[in-house]
Amino acid sequence: MVTKFLKFIKNNLPYLIIVSIVLGLIFGYFSKPTFLKSYVSIVLFLMVYPMMINLKFSDVLKSFNNIRPLIMSIVINFIISPILVFLLGKIFFVNEPMLLVGIILIGLIPTSGMTASWTGLAKGNLQLSLVMISVNLLLSVLMIPIYMKLFLGEVVTVKTMVILNSLLKVVIVPLILGVFTRSLIIKVFGIEKYNQMKPNFSGVSSLGVLIIVFIAMALKSKTIINQLDLVALSIVPLVIFYVLIVTISHFLGKKFLKDKDGISLVYATTMRNLTIALGLSLSSFGGSLAVFLIAIGYVVQLPVAAFYMKLVTQEV
């Protein structure tokens, strides 16, 4: 029963995120949602920790067998993407510093469990995808404080230790516990049992995403509903960002990589880790407009991923 429920959530996540956004907006508008802040840390752990159980450190060691696409993903994720979101943020959010924070967080944190899922659906190189997830996510831990200070130091007060503390709670601790949990499950129950349990971890993480989106929307509901112009303002640069990243990655993949590796590159650069971005935003900047922009990112990112999958599978 639980497995079916989690599978339903994972398979219908794009639609359920929209439902969570709507319910969060309604709940927040007609109530006082400030009490939800006390649940943020628990839900963030529920959201990130299960995802980390499925992350394999051993894949990082195998990455040097196929180094070109890995390097290309790093260049796109940590040079091209941050520059793009910074420029878009400066153009569209000159008077909204917290929306600038949101789009920069989206641009700084690449790859998620969805990267592997979409790569598999689009018939890309799944093993390479796992390598890219591992390496890029680990690199983001080092790069986020540097870029946040560089890009936002003059826009908002960025305390490096606050960012590092958020990374510790949202990424590093769940990562360490995830690796330990994975090893323990395999040691006690065996690899076959772990593979049976693996989809449930993604389902729990997806459930956490729905809850955190609900909380984020509820906390900013009155601001959003009373300022619908912010919704239109937020969607335009996000669409531009995702279209540019897909186009750049697809072009480079076509020119320099095998077809399956090119598909992996696109999803490793296009699928931003909105889960961690949302967690960092909530823990570092509270219930600011940054969480709203990141939540809107789910609505834009998923259709882009689906459209690209349809495009490449038709080519095949």
Tab-separated table of C-alpha atoms in Angstrom:
chain	number	residue	atom	x	y	z
A	1	MET	CA	0.000	0.000	0.000
A	2	VAL	CA	2.761	2.432	0.994
A	3	THR	CA	4.852	1.451	-2.039
A	4	LYS	CA	1.916	2.085	-4.384
A	5	PHE	CA	1.261	5.456	-2.748
A	6	LEU	CA	4.911	6.557	-3.085
A	7	LYS	CA	5.038	5.290	-6.674
A	8	PHE	CA	1.906	7.291	-7.481
A	9	ILE	CA	3.508	10.454	-6.063
A	10	LYS	CA	6.757	9.932	-7.966
A	11	ASN	CA	5.031	9.161	-11.291
A	12	ASN	CA	2.665	12.124	-11.032
A	13	LEU	CA	5.032	14.633	-9.429
A	14	PRO	CA	4.654	17.390	-12.088
A	15	TYR	CA	0.870	17.500	-11.625
A	16	LEU	CA	1.002	17.100	-7.856
A	17	ILE	CA	3.465	20.011	-7.567
A	18	ILE	CA	0.898	22.247	-9.274
A	19	VAL	CA	-1.740	20.957	-6.823
A	20	SER	CA	0.609	21.699	-3.884
A	21	ILE	CA	1.212	25.221	-5.178
A	22	VAL	CA	-2.524	25.905	-5.459
A	23	LEU	CA	-3.361	24.354	-2.067
A	24	GLY	CA	-0.493	26.224	-0.407
A	25	LEU	CA	-1.655	29.527	-1.857
A	26	ILE	CA	-5.257	28.931	-0.713
A	27	PHE	CA	-4.250	27.754	2.760
A	28	GLY	CA	-1.831	30.626	3.290
A	29	TYR	CA	-4.255	33.260	2.050
A	30	PHE	CA	-7.091	32.258	4.380
A	31	SER	CA	-5.033	31.426	7.477
A	32	LYS	CA	-1.962	32.410	9.469
A	33	PRO	CA	0.673	29.970	8.158
A	34	THR	CA	3.649	31.177	10.231
A	35	PHE	CA	3.458	28.024	12.403
A	36	LEU	CA	4.616	26.028	9.346
A	37	LYS	CA	8.131	27.479	9.730
A	38	SER	CA	8.749	25.154	12.679
A	39	TYR	CA	8.305	22.134	10.387
A	40	VAL	CA	10.717	23.292	7.683
A	41	SER	CA	13.842	21.542	9.029
A	42	ILE	CA	12.041	18.204	9.451
A	43	VAL	CA	10.525	18.331	5.963
A	44	LEU	CA	13.843	19.351	4.391
A	45	PHE	CA	15.453	16.280	5.906
A	46	LEU	CA	12.558	14.122	4.685
A	47	MET	CA	13.084	15.599	1.218
A	48	VAL	CA	16.880	15.375	0.857
A	49	TYR	CA	17.992	12.380	2.951
A	50	PRO	CA	16.157	9.654	0.952
A	51	MET	CA	17.532	11.131	-2.267
A	52	MET	CA	21.075	10.832	-0.889
A	53	ILE	CA	20.613	7.117	-0.118
A	54	ASN	CA	20.496	6.511	-3.882
A	55	LEU	CA	23.734	8.437	-4.530
A	56	LYS	CA	26.809	6.239	-5.131
A	57	PHE	CA	30.269	7.557	-4.305
A	58	SER	CA	31.790	4.720	-6.311
A	59	ASP	CA	30.360	6.297	-9.472
A	60	VAL	CA	32.630	9.300	-8.934
A	61	LEU	CA	35.694	7.054	-9.175
A	62	LYS	CA	34.443	5.607	-12.464
A	63	SER	CA	33.927	9.059	-13.965
A	64	PHE	CA	37.401	9.203	-15.503
A	65	ASN	CA	36.438	6.445	-17.933
A	66	ASN	CA	34.323	8.970	-19.847
A	67	ILE	CA	35.892	12.306	-18.995
A	68	ARG	CA	34.783	14.557	-21.901
A	69	PRO	CA	31.028	14.737	-21.159
A	70	LEU	CA	31.780	15.046	-17.446
A	71	ILE	CA	34.033	18.072	-18.023
A	72	MET	CA	31.437	19.591	-20.355
A	73	SER	CA	28.746	19.210	-17.674
A	74	ILE	CA	31.002	20.910	-15.103
A	75	VAL	CA	31.742	23.830	-17.452
A	76	ILE	CA	28.044	24.339	-18.244
A	77	ASN	CA	26.903	23.928	-14.632
A	78	PHE	CA	29.536	26.052	-12.924
A	79	ILE	CA	30.515	28.633	-15.533
A	80	ILE	CA	27.806	29.078	-18.184
A	81	SER	CA	24.753	28.515	-15.965
A	82	PRO	CA	25.793	30.873	-13.112
A	83	ILE	CA	26.661	33.628	-15.600
A	84	LEU	CA	23.300	33.180	-17.364
A	85	VAL	CA	21.206	33.386	-14.190
A	86	PHE	CA	23.206	36.343	-12.906
A	87	LEU	CA	22.642	38.289	-16.131
A	88	LEU	CA	18.948	37.339	-16.297
A	89	GLY	CA	18.531	38.255	-12.638
A	90	LYS	CA	20.148	41.635	-13.153
A	91	ILE	CA	17.906	42.321	-16.166
A	92	PHE	CA	14.561	41.150	-14.726
A	93	PHE	CA	14.951	41.475	-10.955
A	94	VAL	CA	16.797	44.755	-10.545
A	95	ASN	CA	14.203	45.890	-7.970
A	96	GLU	CA	13.548	42.450	-6.412
A	97	PRO	CA	16.752	41.215	-4.704
A	98	MET	CA	15.116	38.092	-3.273
A	99	LEU	CA	13.926	36.968	-6.712
A	100	LEU	CA	17.545	37.445	-7.806
A	101	VAL	CA	18.610	35.171	-4.939
A	102	GLY	CA	16.101	32.546	-6.108
A	103	ILE	CA	17.206	32.408	-9.728
A	104	ILE	CA	20.883	32.358	-8.740
A	105	LEU	CA	20.272	29.383	-6.427
A	106	ILE	CA	18.529	27.590	-9.305
A	107	GLY	CA	21.521	28.255	-11.556
A	108	LEU	CA	24.080	27.133	-8.968
A	109	ILE	CA	22.736	23.723	-7.945
A	110	PRO	CA	22.709	21.160	-10.785
A	111	THR	CA	21.369	17.621	-11.097
A	112	SER	CA	18.879	15.713	-9.001
A	113	GLY	CA	17.345	12.250	-8.893
A	114	MET	CA	15.167	13.419	-11.762
A	115	THR	CA	18.310	13.735	-13.907
A	116	ALA	CA	18.706	9.960	-13.956
A	117	SER	CA	14.964	9.367	-14.389
A	118	TRP	CA	14.633	11.618	-17.432
A	119	THR	CA	17.891	10.310	-18.919
A	120	GLY	CA	16.544	6.776	-18.710
A	121	LEU	CA	13.198	7.766	-20.233
A	122	ALA	CA	14.975	9.538	-23.107
A	123	LYS	CA	17.235	6.493	-23.687
A	124	GLY	CA	20.423	8.296	-22.710
A	125	ASN	CA	23.539	6.920	-20.965
A	126	LEU	CA	22.206	6.201	-17.473
A	127	GLN	CA	25.577	5.212	-15.971
A	128	LEU	CA	27.120	8.463	-17.188
A	129	SER	CA	24.131	10.292	-15.751
A	130	LEU	CA	24.823	8.842	-12.296
A	131	VAL	CA	28.449	9.940	-12.560
A	132	MET	CA	27.422	13.478	-13.495
A	133	ILE	CA	24.944	13.642	-10.609
A	134	SER	CA	27.592	12.591	-8.088
A	135	VAL	CA	30.415	14.842	-9.292
A	136	ASN	CA	28.330	17.952	-9.967
A	137	LEU	CA	26.421	17.745	-6.700
A	138	LEU	CA	29.629	17.369	-4.706
A	139	LEU	CA	31.226	20.296	-6.563
A	140	SER	CA	28.200	22.472	-5.843
A	141	VAL	CA	28.964	22.208	-2.118
A	142	LEU	CA	32.261	23.999	-2.789
A	143	MET	CA	30.989	26.466	-5.389
A	144	ILE	CA	27.757	27.754	-3.821
A	145	PRO	CA	29.343	29.900	-1.039
A	146	ILE	CA	31.839	31.381	-3.507
A	147	TYR	CA	29.241	32.336	-6.109
A	148	MET	CA	26.707	33.565	-3.532
A	149	LYS	CA	29.287	35.949	-2.087
A	150	LEU	CA	30.491	36.994	-5.551
A	151	PHE	CA	27.041	37.564	-7.089
A	152	LEU	CA	25.002	38.735	-4.105
A	153	GLY	CA	27.471	40.407	-1.783
A	154	GLU	CA	26.380	43.875	-2.901
A	155	VAL	CA	22.683	43.025	-3.360
A	156	VAL	CA	21.800	41.309	-0.093
A	157	THR	CA	23.766	40.646	3.053
A	158	VAL	CA	25.306	37.245	2.449
A	159	LYS	CA	26.878	35.668	5.489
A	160	THR	CA	29.160	32.907	4.277
A	161	MET	CA	28.870	30.975	7.536
A	162	VAL	CA	25.061	30.994	7.268
A	163	ILE	CA	25.309	29.520	3.751
A	164	LEU	CA	27.860	26.936	4.900
A	165	ASN	CA	25.668	26.029	7.879
A	166	SER	CA	22.686	25.608	5.544
A	167	LEU	CA	24.767	23.426	3.213
A	168	LEU	CA	25.814	21.356	6.207
A	169	LYS	CA	22.196	20.749	7.273
A	170	VAL	CA	20.617	20.458	3.828
A	171	VAL	CA	23.349	18.640	1.850
A	172	ILE	CA	26.358	17.350	3.776
A	173	VAL	CA	24.694	15.697	6.798
A	174	PRO	CA	21.979	14.000	4.675
A	175	LEU	CA	24.705	12.940	2.217
A	176	ILE	CA	26.825	11.303	4.943
A	177	LEU	CA	23.777	9.645	6.512
A	178	GLY	CA	22.580	8.553	3.074
A	179	VAL	CA	25.888	6.855	2.235
A	180	PHE	CA	25.907	5.156	5.655
A	181	THR	CA	22.268	4.030	5.293
A	182	ARG	CA	22.890	2.636	1.809
A	183	SER	CA	25.884	0.606	3.032
A	184	LEU	CA	23.960	-0.636	6.079
A	185	ILE	CA	20.945	-1.777	4.027
A	186	ILE	CA	23.152	-3.647	1.540
A	187	LYS	CA	25.196	-5.226	4.353
A	188	VAL	CA	22.162	-6.363	6.376
A	189	PHE	CA	19.619	-7.180	3.652
A	190	GLY	CA	21.706	-7.600	0.485
A	191	ILE	CA	21.826	-5.758	-2.828
A	192	GLU	CA	18.613	-7.315	-4.186
A	193	LYS	CA	16.574	-6.062	-1.238
A	194	TYR	CA	18.154	-2.619	-1.595
A	195	ASN	CA	17.186	-2.501	-5.281
A	196	GLN	CA	13.612	-3.358	-4.281
A	197	MET	CA	13.594	-0.568	-1.696
A	198	LYS	CA	15.321	1.998	-3.933
A	199	PRO	CA	12.183	3.356	-5.686
A	200	ASN	CA	10.596	4.012	-2.272
A	201	PHE	CA	13.411	6.402	-1.338
A	202	SER	CA	12.699	8.506	-4.427
A	203	GLY	CA	9.001	8.389	-3.545
A	204	VAL	CA	9.636	9.676	-0.006
A	205	SER	CA	11.828	12.455	-1.422
A	206	SER	CA	9.045	13.364	-3.854
A	207	LEU	CA	6.572	13.501	-0.963
A	208	GLY	CA	8.965	15.856	0.830
A	209	VAL	CA	9.075	18.073	-2.279
A	210	LEU	CA	5.271	18.360	-2.274
A	211	ILE	CA	5.179	19.283	1.412
A	212	ILE	CA	7.968	21.856	1.146
A	213	VAL	CA	6.365	23.441	-1.942
A	214	PHE	CA	3.088	23.651	0.008
A	215	ILE	CA	4.868	25.325	2.951
A	216	ALA	CA	6.789	27.721	0.689
A	217	MET	CA	3.618	28.797	-1.123
A	218	ALA	CA	1.606	29.130	2.095
A	219	LEU	CA	4.235	31.358	3.706
A	220	LYS	CA	4.258	33.754	0.730
A	221	SER	CA	0.621	33.340	-0.342
A	222	LYS	CA	-0.635	36.850	0.414
A	223	THR	CA	2.375	38.450	-1.271
A	224	ILE	CA	1.959	36.313	-4.395
A	225	ILE	CA	-1.819	36.665	-4.763
A	226	ASN	CA	-1.712	40.391	-4.146
A	227	GLN	CA	1.157	40.803	-6.622
A	228	LEU	CA	0.359	38.556	-9.579
A	229	ASP	CA	2.717	40.663	-11.658
A	230	LEU	CA	5.525	38.858	-9.792
A	231	VAL	CA	4.330	35.539	-11.241
A	232	ALA	CA	4.645	36.827	-14.809
A	233	LEU	CA	7.931	38.512	-13.950
A	234	SER	CA	9.332	35.240	-12.569
A	235	ILE	CA	8.266	32.881	-15.349
A	236	VAL	CA	9.826	34.825	-18.252
A	237	PRO	CA	13.518	34.680	-17.146
A	238	LEU	CA	13.105	31.065	-16.013
A	239	VAL	CA	11.812	30.026	-19.436
A	240	ILE	CA	14.673	31.917	-21.106
A	241	PHE	CA	17.226	30.229	-18.815
A	242	TYR	CA	15.953	26.691	-19.399
A	243	VAL	CA	15.630	27.136	-23.165
A	244	LEU	CA	19.188	28.507	-23.396
A	245	ILE	CA	20.676	25.719	-21.254
A	246	VAL	CA	18.893	22.999	-23.251
A	247	THR	CA	19.992	24.586	-26.539
A	248	ILE	CA	23.637	24.990	-25.489
A	249	SER	CA	23.884	21.480	-24.028
A	250	HIS	CA	22.119	19.874	-27.005
A	251	PHE	CA	24.360	21.672	-29.517
A	252	LEU	CA	27.584	20.732	-27.688
A	253	GLY	CA	26.392	17.150	-27.246
A	254	LYS	CA	25.572	16.807	-30.947
A	255	LYS	CA	28.937	18.242	-31.961
A	256	PHE	CA	31.285	16.481	-29.549
A	257	LEU	CA	29.547	13.431	-28.005
A	258	LYS	CA	27.779	10.213	-28.875
A	259	ASP	CA	23.983	10.507	-28.998
A	260	LYS	CA	23.355	8.751	-25.672
A	261	ASP	CA	26.065	10.786	-23.920
A	262	GLY	CA	24.636	13.983	-25.396
A	263	ILE	CA	21.211	13.198	-23.916
A	264	SER	CA	22.840	12.603	-20.533
A	265	LEU	CA	24.627	15.956	-20.801
A	266	VAL	CA	21.368	17.812	-21.509
A	267	TYR	CA	19.595	16.374	-18.479
A	268	ALA	CA	22.647	16.764	-16.219
A	269	THR	CA	22.664	20.494	-16.981
A	270	THR	CA	18.967	21.250	-17.482
A	271	MET	CA	17.528	19.453	-14.436
A	272	ARG	CA	18.472	21.802	-11.633
A	273	ASN	CA	18.313	20.491	-8.068
A	274	LEU	CA	15.315	22.594	-7.030
A	275	THR	CA	14.916	20.458	-3.909
A	276	ILE	CA	18.233	21.600	-2.443
A	277	ALA	CA	17.798	25.143	-3.814
A	278	LEU	CA	14.479	25.403	-1.980
A	279	GLY	CA	16.024	24.018	1.187
A	280	LEU	CA	18.930	26.473	1.098
A	281	SER	CA	16.593	29.373	0.417
A	282	LEU	CA	14.333	28.523	3.349
A	283	SER	CA	17.193	27.889	5.782
A	284	SER	CA	19.363	30.858	4.707
A	285	PHE	CA	16.838	33.522	3.718
A	286	GLY	CA	13.628	32.425	5.468
A	287	GLY	CA	10.235	32.784	3.826
A	288	SER	CA	11.435	35.255	1.206
A	289	LEU	CA	10.327	35.619	-2.410
A	290	ALA	CA	13.286	33.413	-3.339
A	291	VAL	CA	11.267	30.339	-2.311
A	292	PHE	CA	8.430	31.445	-4.574
A	293	LEU	CA	10.709	31.730	-7.612
A	294	ILE	CA	12.232	28.292	-6.960
A	295	ALA	CA	8.751	26.759	-6.622
A	296	ILE	CA	7.812	28.313	-9.969
A	297	GLY	CA	10.978	26.637	-11.289
A	298	TYR	CA	9.299	23.229	-10.860
A	299	VAL	CA	6.458	24.323	-13.134
A	300	VAL	CA	8.905	25.411	-15.869
A	301	GLN	CA	11.567	22.704	-15.527
A	302	LEU	CA	9.361	19.631	-15.822
A	303	PRO	CA	7.617	20.557	-19.113
A	304	VAL	CA	11.026	21.451	-20.616
A	305	ALA	CA	12.363	18.012	-19.633
A	306	ALA	CA	9.305	16.297	-21.090
A	307	PHE	CA	9.495	18.277	-24.344
A	308	TYR	CA	13.170	17.399	-24.841
A	309	MET	CA	12.482	13.708	-24.141
A	310	LYS	CA	9.763	13.750	-26.808
A	311	LEU	CA	12.134	15.472	-29.238
A	312	VAL	CA	15.030	13.018	-28.885
A	313	THR	CA	12.885	9.874	-28.769
A	314	GLN	CA	11.210	10.942	-32.021
A	315	GLU	CA	14.666	11.385	-33.589
A	316	VAL	CA	15.547	7.814	-32.612
